[in-house]
C-alpha atoms as one frame of an Amber mdcrd trajectory, in Angstrom:
protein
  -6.682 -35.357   4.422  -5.323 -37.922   5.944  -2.038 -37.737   8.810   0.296
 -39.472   6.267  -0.772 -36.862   3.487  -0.872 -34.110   5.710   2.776 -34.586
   7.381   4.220 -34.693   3.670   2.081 -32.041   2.696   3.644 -29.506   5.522
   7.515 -30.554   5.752   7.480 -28.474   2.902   8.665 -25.510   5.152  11.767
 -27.165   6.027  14.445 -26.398   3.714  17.102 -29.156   3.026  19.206 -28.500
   0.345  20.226 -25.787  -2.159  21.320 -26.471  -5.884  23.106 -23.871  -7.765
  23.028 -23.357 -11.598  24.056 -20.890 -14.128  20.704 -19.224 -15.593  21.634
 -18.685 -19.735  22.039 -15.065 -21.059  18.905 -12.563 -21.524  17.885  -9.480
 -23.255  17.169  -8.485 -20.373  20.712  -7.986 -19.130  20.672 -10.898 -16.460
  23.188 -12.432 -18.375  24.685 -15.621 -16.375  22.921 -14.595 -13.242  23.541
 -17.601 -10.292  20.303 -19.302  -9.236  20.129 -20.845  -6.293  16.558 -23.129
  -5.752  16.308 -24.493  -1.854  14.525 -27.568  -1.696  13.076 -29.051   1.259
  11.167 -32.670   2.203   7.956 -31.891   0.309   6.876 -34.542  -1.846   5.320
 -31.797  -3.579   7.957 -29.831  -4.774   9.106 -32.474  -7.681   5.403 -33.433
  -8.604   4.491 -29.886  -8.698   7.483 -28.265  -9.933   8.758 -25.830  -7.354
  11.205 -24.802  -4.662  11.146 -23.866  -1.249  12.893 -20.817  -2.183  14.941
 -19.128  -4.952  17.786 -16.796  -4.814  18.799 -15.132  -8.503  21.331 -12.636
  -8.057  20.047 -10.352  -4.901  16.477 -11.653  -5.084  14.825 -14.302  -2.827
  11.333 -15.780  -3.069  10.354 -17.842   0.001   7.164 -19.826  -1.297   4.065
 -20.450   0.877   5.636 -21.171   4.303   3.254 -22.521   7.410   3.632 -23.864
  10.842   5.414 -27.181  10.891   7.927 -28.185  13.033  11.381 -28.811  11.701
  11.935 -31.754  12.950   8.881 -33.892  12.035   6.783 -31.653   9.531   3.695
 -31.949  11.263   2.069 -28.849  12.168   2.319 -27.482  15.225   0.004 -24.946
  17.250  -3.159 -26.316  16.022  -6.064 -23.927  17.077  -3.488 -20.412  17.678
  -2.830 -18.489  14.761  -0.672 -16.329  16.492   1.784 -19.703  17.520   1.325
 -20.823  13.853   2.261 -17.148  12.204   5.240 -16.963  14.438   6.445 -20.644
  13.423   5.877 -19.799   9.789   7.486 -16.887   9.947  10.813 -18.746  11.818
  10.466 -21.560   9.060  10.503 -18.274   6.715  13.337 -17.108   8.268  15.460
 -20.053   8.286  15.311 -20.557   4.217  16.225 -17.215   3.875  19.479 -17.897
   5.799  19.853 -20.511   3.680  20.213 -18.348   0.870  22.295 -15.893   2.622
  19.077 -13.213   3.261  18.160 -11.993   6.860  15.063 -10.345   8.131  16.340
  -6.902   6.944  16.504  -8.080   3.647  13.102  -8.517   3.737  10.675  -5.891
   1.046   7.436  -7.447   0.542   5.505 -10.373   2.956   2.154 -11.792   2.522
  -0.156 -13.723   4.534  -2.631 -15.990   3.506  -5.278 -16.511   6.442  -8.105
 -19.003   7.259 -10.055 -16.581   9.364  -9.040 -12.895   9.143 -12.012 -11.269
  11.311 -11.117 -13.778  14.089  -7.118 -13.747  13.612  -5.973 -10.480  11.941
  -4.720  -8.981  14.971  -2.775 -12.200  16.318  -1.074 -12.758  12.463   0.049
  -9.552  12.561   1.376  -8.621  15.523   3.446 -11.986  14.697   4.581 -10.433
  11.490   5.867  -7.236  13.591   7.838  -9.055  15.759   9.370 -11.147  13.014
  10.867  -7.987  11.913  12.113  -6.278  14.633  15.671  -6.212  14.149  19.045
  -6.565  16.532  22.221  -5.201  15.760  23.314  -7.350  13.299  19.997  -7.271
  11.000  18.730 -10.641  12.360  14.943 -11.067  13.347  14.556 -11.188  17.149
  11.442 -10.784  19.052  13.217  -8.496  21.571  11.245  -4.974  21.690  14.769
  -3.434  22.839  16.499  -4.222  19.630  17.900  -1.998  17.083  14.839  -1.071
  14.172  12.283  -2.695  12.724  12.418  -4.369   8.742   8.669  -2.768   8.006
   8.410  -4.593   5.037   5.607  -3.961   2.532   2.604  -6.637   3.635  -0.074
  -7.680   2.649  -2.704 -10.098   4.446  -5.961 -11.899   2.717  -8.385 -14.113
   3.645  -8.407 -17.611   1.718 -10.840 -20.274   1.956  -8.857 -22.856   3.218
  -5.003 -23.898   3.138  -3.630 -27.508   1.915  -4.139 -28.846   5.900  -7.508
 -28.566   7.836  -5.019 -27.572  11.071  -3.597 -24.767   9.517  -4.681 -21.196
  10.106  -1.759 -19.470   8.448   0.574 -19.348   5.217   3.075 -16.375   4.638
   5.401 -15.593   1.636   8.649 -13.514   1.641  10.571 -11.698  -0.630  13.989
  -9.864   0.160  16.186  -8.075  -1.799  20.252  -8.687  -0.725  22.907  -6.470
  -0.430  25.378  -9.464  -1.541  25.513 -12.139  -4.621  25.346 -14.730  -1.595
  29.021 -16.444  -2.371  30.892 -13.379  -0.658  30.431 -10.522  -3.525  28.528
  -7.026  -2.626  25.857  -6.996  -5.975  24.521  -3.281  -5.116
């Protein structure tokens, strides 16, 4: 893949812009539900139909998220998959705030890895220290802080990922404890 191709490929981790619309009425009671989709640079998000992230009610999906820097969209850390987890896991982080989710909203993760004999260990000792929590629910890295998020995980081995630098994808999913325009939902 060439650089151009593999720079438009990656911004896809840096979100840019949320749209709100009302979802219609459906049997199954999620009548008028708000949907929020985050879009980011990715060329591929129109072409391929989908979002950075989505926020319906209390849910949030954040799609495949890797290491690329927020500024440029290249990735970053080629070579340490422990660098790369912990920038995925910041891009992560950041789209959820853009949805109004933290770290302790955070239920289910998974992480998509390019070598898991060599770079189990590294991905997820990443993934613990994404969700160790301070005070106010926010992911820090400090081992002082409050609790931890422990969300449910789950890490795999895949063949290869969309850039030949990249050792590491992750996914989140968090449930919130507000609609995300100032109303408590549970």
């Amino acid at each position: 893949m060439d650089s151009t191709v593999a720079a438009a490929a990656t911004a896809a981790a840096q979100p840019t812009a949320a749209t709100t619309t009302q979802v219609p009425s459906t049997a199954s009671g999620a009548a008028g539900a708000v949907r929020r989709n985050l879009a980011s640079a990715s060329r591929y998000e129109a072409r391929y139909g989908y979002s950075r992230a989505v926020r319906r009610g209390p849910l949030v999906f954040v799609a495949g998220t890797t290491s690329t820097d927020p500024a440029s969209g290249g990735v970053v850390f080629p070579g340490d998959a422990y660098r790369q987890a912990q920038q995925a896991f910041a891009n992560a982080r950041r789209a959820l705030e853009a949805l109004g989710a933290t770290a302790a909203d955070v239920v289910r993760t998974r992480m998509y890895v390019v070598d898991i004999t060599r770079d189990a260990d590294a991905v997820g000792l990443a993934h613990a220290e994404a969700f160790v929590l301070d005070s106010a629910g926010a992911g820090e890295t400090d081992t002082a802080s409050v609790g931890r998020a422990m969300p449910a995980a789950t890490m795999v081995q895949v063949s290869a990922l969309i850039d030949p630098l990249m050792l590491v994808e992750v996914e989140v999913d968090a449930v919130c404890c507000s609609n995300g325009f100032g109303g408590d939902v549970l």
